[in-house]
Coordinates of C-alpha atoms and ligand atoms in Angstrom, one line a residue:
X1 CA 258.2 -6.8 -39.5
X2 CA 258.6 -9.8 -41.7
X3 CA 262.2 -11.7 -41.4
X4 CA 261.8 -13.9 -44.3
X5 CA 264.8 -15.5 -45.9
X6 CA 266.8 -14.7 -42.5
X7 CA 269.3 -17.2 -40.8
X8 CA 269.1 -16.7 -37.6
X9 CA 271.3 -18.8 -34.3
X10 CA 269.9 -18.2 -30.6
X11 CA 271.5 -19.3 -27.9
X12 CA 269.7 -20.7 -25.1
X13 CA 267.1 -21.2 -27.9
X14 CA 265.5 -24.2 -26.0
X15 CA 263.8 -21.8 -23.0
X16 CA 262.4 -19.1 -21.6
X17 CA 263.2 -15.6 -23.7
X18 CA 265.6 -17.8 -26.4
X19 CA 262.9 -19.9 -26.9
X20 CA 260.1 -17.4 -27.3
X21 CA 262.2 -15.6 -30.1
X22 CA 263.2 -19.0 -31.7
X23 CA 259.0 -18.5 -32.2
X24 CA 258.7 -15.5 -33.4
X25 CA 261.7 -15.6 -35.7
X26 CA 260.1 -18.6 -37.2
X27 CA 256.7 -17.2 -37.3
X28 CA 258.5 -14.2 -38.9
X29 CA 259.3 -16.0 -42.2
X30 CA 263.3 -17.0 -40.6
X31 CA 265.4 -20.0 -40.5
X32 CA 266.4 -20.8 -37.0
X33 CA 269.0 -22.8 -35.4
X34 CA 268.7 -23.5 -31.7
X35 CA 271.9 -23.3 -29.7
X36 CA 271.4 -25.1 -26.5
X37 CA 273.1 -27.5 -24.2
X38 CA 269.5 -28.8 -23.1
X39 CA 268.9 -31.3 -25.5
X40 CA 265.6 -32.4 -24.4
X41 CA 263.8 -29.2 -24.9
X42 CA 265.5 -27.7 -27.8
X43 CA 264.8 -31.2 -29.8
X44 CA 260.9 -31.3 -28.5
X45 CA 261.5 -27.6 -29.8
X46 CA 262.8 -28.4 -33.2
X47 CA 259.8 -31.1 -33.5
X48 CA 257.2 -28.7 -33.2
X49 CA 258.6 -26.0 -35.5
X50 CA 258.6 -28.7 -38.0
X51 CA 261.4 -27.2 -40.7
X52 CA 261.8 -23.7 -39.5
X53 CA 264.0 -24.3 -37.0
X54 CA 266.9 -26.8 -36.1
X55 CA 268.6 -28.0 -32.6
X56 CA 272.0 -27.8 -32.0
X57 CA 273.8 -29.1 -29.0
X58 CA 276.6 -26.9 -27.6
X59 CA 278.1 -25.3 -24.4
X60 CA 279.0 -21.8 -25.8
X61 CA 281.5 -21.6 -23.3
X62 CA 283.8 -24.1 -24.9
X63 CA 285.9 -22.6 -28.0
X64 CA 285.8 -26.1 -29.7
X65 CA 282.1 -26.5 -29.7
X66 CA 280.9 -23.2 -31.2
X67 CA 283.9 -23.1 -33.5
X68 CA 282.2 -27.1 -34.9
X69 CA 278.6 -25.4 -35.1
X70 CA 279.5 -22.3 -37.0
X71 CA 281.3 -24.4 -39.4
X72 CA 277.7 -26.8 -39.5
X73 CA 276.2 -23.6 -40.1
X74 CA 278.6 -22.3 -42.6
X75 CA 278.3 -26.3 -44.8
X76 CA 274.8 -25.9 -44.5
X77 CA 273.5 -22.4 -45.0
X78 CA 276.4 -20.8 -46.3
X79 CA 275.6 -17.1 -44.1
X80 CA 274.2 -15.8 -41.4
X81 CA 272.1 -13.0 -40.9
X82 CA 271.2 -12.6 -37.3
X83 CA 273.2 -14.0 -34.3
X84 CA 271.3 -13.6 -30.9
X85 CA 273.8 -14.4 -27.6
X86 CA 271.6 -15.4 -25.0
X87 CA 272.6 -18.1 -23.3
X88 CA 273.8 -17.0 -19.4
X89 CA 274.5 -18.5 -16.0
X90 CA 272.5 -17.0 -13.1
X91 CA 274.0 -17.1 -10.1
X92 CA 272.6 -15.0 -7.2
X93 CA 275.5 -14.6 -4.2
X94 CA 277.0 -12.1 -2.3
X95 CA 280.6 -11.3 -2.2
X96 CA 281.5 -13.3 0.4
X97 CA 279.7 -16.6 -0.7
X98 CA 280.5 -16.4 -4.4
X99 CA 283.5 -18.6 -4.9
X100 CA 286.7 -18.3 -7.7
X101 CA 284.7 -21.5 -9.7
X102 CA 281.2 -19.4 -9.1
X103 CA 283.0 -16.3 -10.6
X104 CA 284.7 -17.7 -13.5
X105 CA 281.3 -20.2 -14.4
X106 CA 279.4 -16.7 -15.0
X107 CA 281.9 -15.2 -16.8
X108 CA 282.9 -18.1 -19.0
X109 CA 279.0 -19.1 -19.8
X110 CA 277.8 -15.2 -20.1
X111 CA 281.1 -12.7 -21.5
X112 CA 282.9 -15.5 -23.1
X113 CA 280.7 -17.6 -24.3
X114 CA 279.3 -14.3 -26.2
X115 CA 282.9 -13.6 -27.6
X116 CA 282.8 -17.2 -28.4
X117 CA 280.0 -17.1 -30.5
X118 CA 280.3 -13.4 -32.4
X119 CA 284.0 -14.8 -33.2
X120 CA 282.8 -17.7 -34.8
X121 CA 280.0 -16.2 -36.5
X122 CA 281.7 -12.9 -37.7
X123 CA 282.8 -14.8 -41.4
X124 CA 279.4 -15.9 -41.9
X125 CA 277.9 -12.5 -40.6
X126 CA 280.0 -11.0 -42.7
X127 CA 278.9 -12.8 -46.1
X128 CA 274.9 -11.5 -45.0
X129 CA 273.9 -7.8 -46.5
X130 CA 272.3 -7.0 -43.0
X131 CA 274.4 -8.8 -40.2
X132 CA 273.1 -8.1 -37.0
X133 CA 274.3 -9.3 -33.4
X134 CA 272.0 -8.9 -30.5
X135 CA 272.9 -9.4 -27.1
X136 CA 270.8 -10.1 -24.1
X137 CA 272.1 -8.1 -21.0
X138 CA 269.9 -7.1 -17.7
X139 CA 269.0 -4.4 -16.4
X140 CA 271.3 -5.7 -13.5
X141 CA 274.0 -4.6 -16.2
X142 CA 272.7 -1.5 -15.8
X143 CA 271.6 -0.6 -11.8
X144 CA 272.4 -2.5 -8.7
X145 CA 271.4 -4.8 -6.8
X146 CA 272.7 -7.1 -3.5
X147 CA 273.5 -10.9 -4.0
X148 CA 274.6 -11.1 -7.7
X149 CA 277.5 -9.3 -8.0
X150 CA 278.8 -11.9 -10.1
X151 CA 275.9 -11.7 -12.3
X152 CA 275.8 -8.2 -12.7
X153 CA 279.1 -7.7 -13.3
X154 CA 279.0 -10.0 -16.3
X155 CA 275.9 -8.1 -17.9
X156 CA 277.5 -4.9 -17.3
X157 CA 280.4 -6.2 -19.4
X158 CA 278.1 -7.1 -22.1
X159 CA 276.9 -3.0 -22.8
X160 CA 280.6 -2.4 -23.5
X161 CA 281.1 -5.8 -25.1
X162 CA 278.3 -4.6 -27.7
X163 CA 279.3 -0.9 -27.9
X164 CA 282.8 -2.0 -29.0
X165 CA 282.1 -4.9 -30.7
X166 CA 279.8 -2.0 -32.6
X167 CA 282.7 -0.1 -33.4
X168 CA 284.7 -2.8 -34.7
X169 CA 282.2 -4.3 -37.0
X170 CA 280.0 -1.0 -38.4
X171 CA 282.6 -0.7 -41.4
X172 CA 281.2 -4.9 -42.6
X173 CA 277.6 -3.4 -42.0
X174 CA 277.2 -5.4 -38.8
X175 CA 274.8 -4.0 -36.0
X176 CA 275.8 -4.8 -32.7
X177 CA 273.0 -4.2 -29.6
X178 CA 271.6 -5.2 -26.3
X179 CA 268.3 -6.0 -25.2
X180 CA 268.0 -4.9 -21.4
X181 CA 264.8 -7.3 -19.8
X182 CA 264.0 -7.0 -16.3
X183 CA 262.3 -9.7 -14.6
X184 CA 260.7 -12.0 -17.3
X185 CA 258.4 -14.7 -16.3
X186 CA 261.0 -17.7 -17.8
X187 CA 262.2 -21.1 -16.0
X188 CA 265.3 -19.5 -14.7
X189 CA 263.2 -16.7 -13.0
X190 CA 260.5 -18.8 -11.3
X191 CA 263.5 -20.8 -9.8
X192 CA 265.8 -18.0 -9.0
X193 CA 262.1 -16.3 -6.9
X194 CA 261.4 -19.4 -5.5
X195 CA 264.5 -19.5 -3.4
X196 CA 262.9 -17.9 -0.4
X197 CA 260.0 -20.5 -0.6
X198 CA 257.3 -17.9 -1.0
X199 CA 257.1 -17.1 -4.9
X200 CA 254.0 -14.9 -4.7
X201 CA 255.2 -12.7 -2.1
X202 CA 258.9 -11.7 -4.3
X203 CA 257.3 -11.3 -7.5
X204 CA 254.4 -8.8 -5.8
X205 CA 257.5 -7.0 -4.3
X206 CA 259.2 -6.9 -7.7
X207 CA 256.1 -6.0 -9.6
X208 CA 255.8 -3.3 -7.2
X209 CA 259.1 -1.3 -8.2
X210 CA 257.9 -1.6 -11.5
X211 CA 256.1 1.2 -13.2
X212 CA 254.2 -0.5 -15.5
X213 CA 253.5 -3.0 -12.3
X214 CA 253.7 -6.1 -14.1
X215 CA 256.3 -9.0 -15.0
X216 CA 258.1 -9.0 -18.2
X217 CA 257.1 -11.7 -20.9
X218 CA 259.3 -13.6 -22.7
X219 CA 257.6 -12.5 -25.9
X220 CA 258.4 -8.9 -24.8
X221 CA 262.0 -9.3 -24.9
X222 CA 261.7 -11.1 -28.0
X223 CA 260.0 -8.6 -30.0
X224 CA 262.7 -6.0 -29.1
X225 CA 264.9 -8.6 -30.3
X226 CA 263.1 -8.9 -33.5
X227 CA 263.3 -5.1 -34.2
X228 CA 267.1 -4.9 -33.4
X229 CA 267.6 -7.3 -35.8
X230 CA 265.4 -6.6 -38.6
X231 CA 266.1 -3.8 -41.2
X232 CA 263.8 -1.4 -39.6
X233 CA 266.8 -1.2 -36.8
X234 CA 269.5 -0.2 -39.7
X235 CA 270.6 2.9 -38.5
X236 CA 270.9 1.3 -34.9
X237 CA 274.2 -0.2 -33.2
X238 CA 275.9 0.2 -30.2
X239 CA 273.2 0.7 -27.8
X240 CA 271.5 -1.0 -25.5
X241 CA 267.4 -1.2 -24.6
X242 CA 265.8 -1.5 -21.7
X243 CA 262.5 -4.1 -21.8
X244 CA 262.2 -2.8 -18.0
X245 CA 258.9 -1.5 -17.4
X246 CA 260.4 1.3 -16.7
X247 CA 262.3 0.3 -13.8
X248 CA 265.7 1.7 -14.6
X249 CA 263.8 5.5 -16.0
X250 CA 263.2 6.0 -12.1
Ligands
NAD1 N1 264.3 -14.0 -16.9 C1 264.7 -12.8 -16.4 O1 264.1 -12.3 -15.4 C2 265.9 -12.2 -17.0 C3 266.1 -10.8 -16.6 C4 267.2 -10.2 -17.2 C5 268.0 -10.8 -18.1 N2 267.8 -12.2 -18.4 C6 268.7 -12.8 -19.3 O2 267.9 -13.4 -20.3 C7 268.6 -14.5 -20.9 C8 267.7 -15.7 -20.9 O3 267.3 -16.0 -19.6 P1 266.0 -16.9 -19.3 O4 265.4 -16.3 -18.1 O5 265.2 -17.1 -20.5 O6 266.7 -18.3 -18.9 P2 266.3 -19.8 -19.1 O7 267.1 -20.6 -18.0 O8 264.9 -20.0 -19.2 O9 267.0 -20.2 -20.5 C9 268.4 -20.1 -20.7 C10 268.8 -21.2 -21.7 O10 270.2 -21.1 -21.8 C11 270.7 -22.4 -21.9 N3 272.1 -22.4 -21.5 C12 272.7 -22.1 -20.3 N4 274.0 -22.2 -20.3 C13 274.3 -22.6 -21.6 C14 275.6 -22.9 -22.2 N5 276.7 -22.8 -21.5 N6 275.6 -23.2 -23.5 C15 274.4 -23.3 -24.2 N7 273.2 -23.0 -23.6 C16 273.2 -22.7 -22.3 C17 269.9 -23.2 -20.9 O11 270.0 -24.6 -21.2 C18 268.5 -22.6 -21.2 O12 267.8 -23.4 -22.2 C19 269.9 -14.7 -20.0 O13 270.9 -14.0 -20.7 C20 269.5 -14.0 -18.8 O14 270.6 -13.5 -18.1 C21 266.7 -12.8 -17.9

C-alpha cells in the first residue's frame, strides 16, 4: 500500500507511535510534516529522513500555532492529503487527585487540540481528491479502567469526535476514523509502567489480559494508520479500530 505523492501532518510525529508512522509514511512514497512541540527529537527526526519529512514546532492546543502551520503548509504544499491527530496528554489519576488544571490540560492537549488541528486543515483537506483524517484514541476510550478518568474520558470523546466529524465531512470526500491501540511499547508507556518502580512485573500483568499476550508495537498502530488513510480504506469513515490484541473482544 504505496502512499506516494501524499502530504501527510502527524502530530506527535517526533515519538513513540507518531513517530513510527512519520516512518512508514515516508517509506511509503509520502511527504511528511512532523507536528511536535519536542524540538529535539522531531529535528534529529527530520535529519534522518533526509527530504521526506519536515519538523514543525507547535503545541496543538494553542489556536494560534496550528492556525500559523496550516498556513506554512498551505504556502508550501498547497493540499493536504492525510492529517493524523496524535498528539495526547497522559495523565493517570483518580477522581479525587485529578485537579480542574489536570482536567482541562487533557482535554485541551487531546479533544481540542484535535478540533484544533482538523479545523485548520479542513481547506487544505478539502483541495486533496482523497482527504483522510485519522485519529488516535485508546482502548481506554472504549472500556474502563481506575486512575485515568481524565484520560479516558478524553479518548472516549474522540470516537464521537470522529463519527461526527465523519458525518460532517463525507459530502467533501473526507474519511474521518480512529485507531484504537492498547498498550504500545512507546516513551510515554515505559514511563507511565514505571510508576510503581517494578516495570517487568505491570507489563507481565498487562500482557496477561491480552489475548494475543504480547505488547503492542508502535509499528502496529502505524500500519492501521496507514490503511485508514490510504485508498484501500475509501469506503471507510466513521469508525473506530481496535489495535488491542484483542483485549476489548473479551
Ligand atoms: N503507548 C500506549 O500504550 C498507548 C495506548 C493507547 C493510546 N495511546 C495514544 O497514542 C498516542 C501516542 O502516544 P505515544 O505512546 O506514542 O506517546 P509519546 O509520548 O511517545 O509521543 C507523544 C508525542 O506527542 C507530543 N506532544 C505532546 N503534547 C503535545 C502538544 N500539546 N503539541 C504537540 N505535540 C505534543 C510529545 O512531544 C511526543 O513527541 C497518544 O494519543 C496516546 O494517547 C498510546
Amino acid at each position: 500500500m504505496r502512499l506516494d505523492n501524499y502530504t501527510a501532518l502527524i502530530t506527535g510525529g517526533a515519538s513513540g507511535i507518531g513517530e513510527a508512522t512519520v516512518r512508514l509514511f515516508a517509506e511509503r512514497g509520502a511527504q511528511v510534516i512532523i507536528a511536535d512541540l519536542d524540538e529535539a527529537r522531531g529535528k534529529a527526526l527530520e535529519t534522518e529522513l533526509a527530504g521526506k519529512a519536515e519538523f514543525y514546532k507547535v503545541d496543538v492546543s494553542s489556536a494560534a500555532e496550528v492556525e500559523a502551520m496550516f498556513a506554512m503548509v498551505g504556502q508550501k504544499y498547497g493540499v493536504l492529503d492525510v492529517l493524523y491527530n496524535n498528539a495526547a496528554y497522559s495523565l493517570s489519576k483518580t477522581l479525587w487527585d485529578t485537579t480542574e488544571e489536570d482536567w482541562d490540560k487533557v482535554m485541551r492537549v487531546n479533544l481540542k487540540g484535535y478540533f484544533l488541528c482538523a479545523k485548520y486543515a479542513l481547506p487544505l483537506l478539502k483541495k486533496s481528491s482523497h482527504g483522510a483524517i485519522v485519529c488516535t484514541g485508546s482502548e481506554l476510550g472504549v472500556v474502563g479502567c481506575v486512575e485515568s478518568l481524565a484520560y479516558n474520558s478524553s479518548k472516549g470523546g474522540i470516537i464521537q469526535f470522529a463519527k461526527s466529524l465523519a458525518l460532517e465531512l463525507a459530502p467533501f470526500g473526507i474519511r474521518v476514523n480512529v485507531v484504537c491501540p492498547a498498550g504500545t511499547e512507546t516513551p510515554a508507556f515505559v514511563k507511565d509502567m514505571s510508576r510503581s518502580g517494578n516495570y517487568e512485573g505491570e507489563v507481565k500483568r498487562l500482557v496477561a489480559s491480552y489475548p494475543l499476550r504480547r505488547l503492542g508495537q508502535p509499528i502496529d498502530i502505524a500500519r492501521a494508520v496507514a490503511f485508514l488513510a490510504s485508498e484501500e480504506a475509501s469506503f471507510i469513515t466513521g469508525t473506530h479500530l481496535m489495535v488491542d490484541g484483542g483485549y476489548t473482544a473479551q
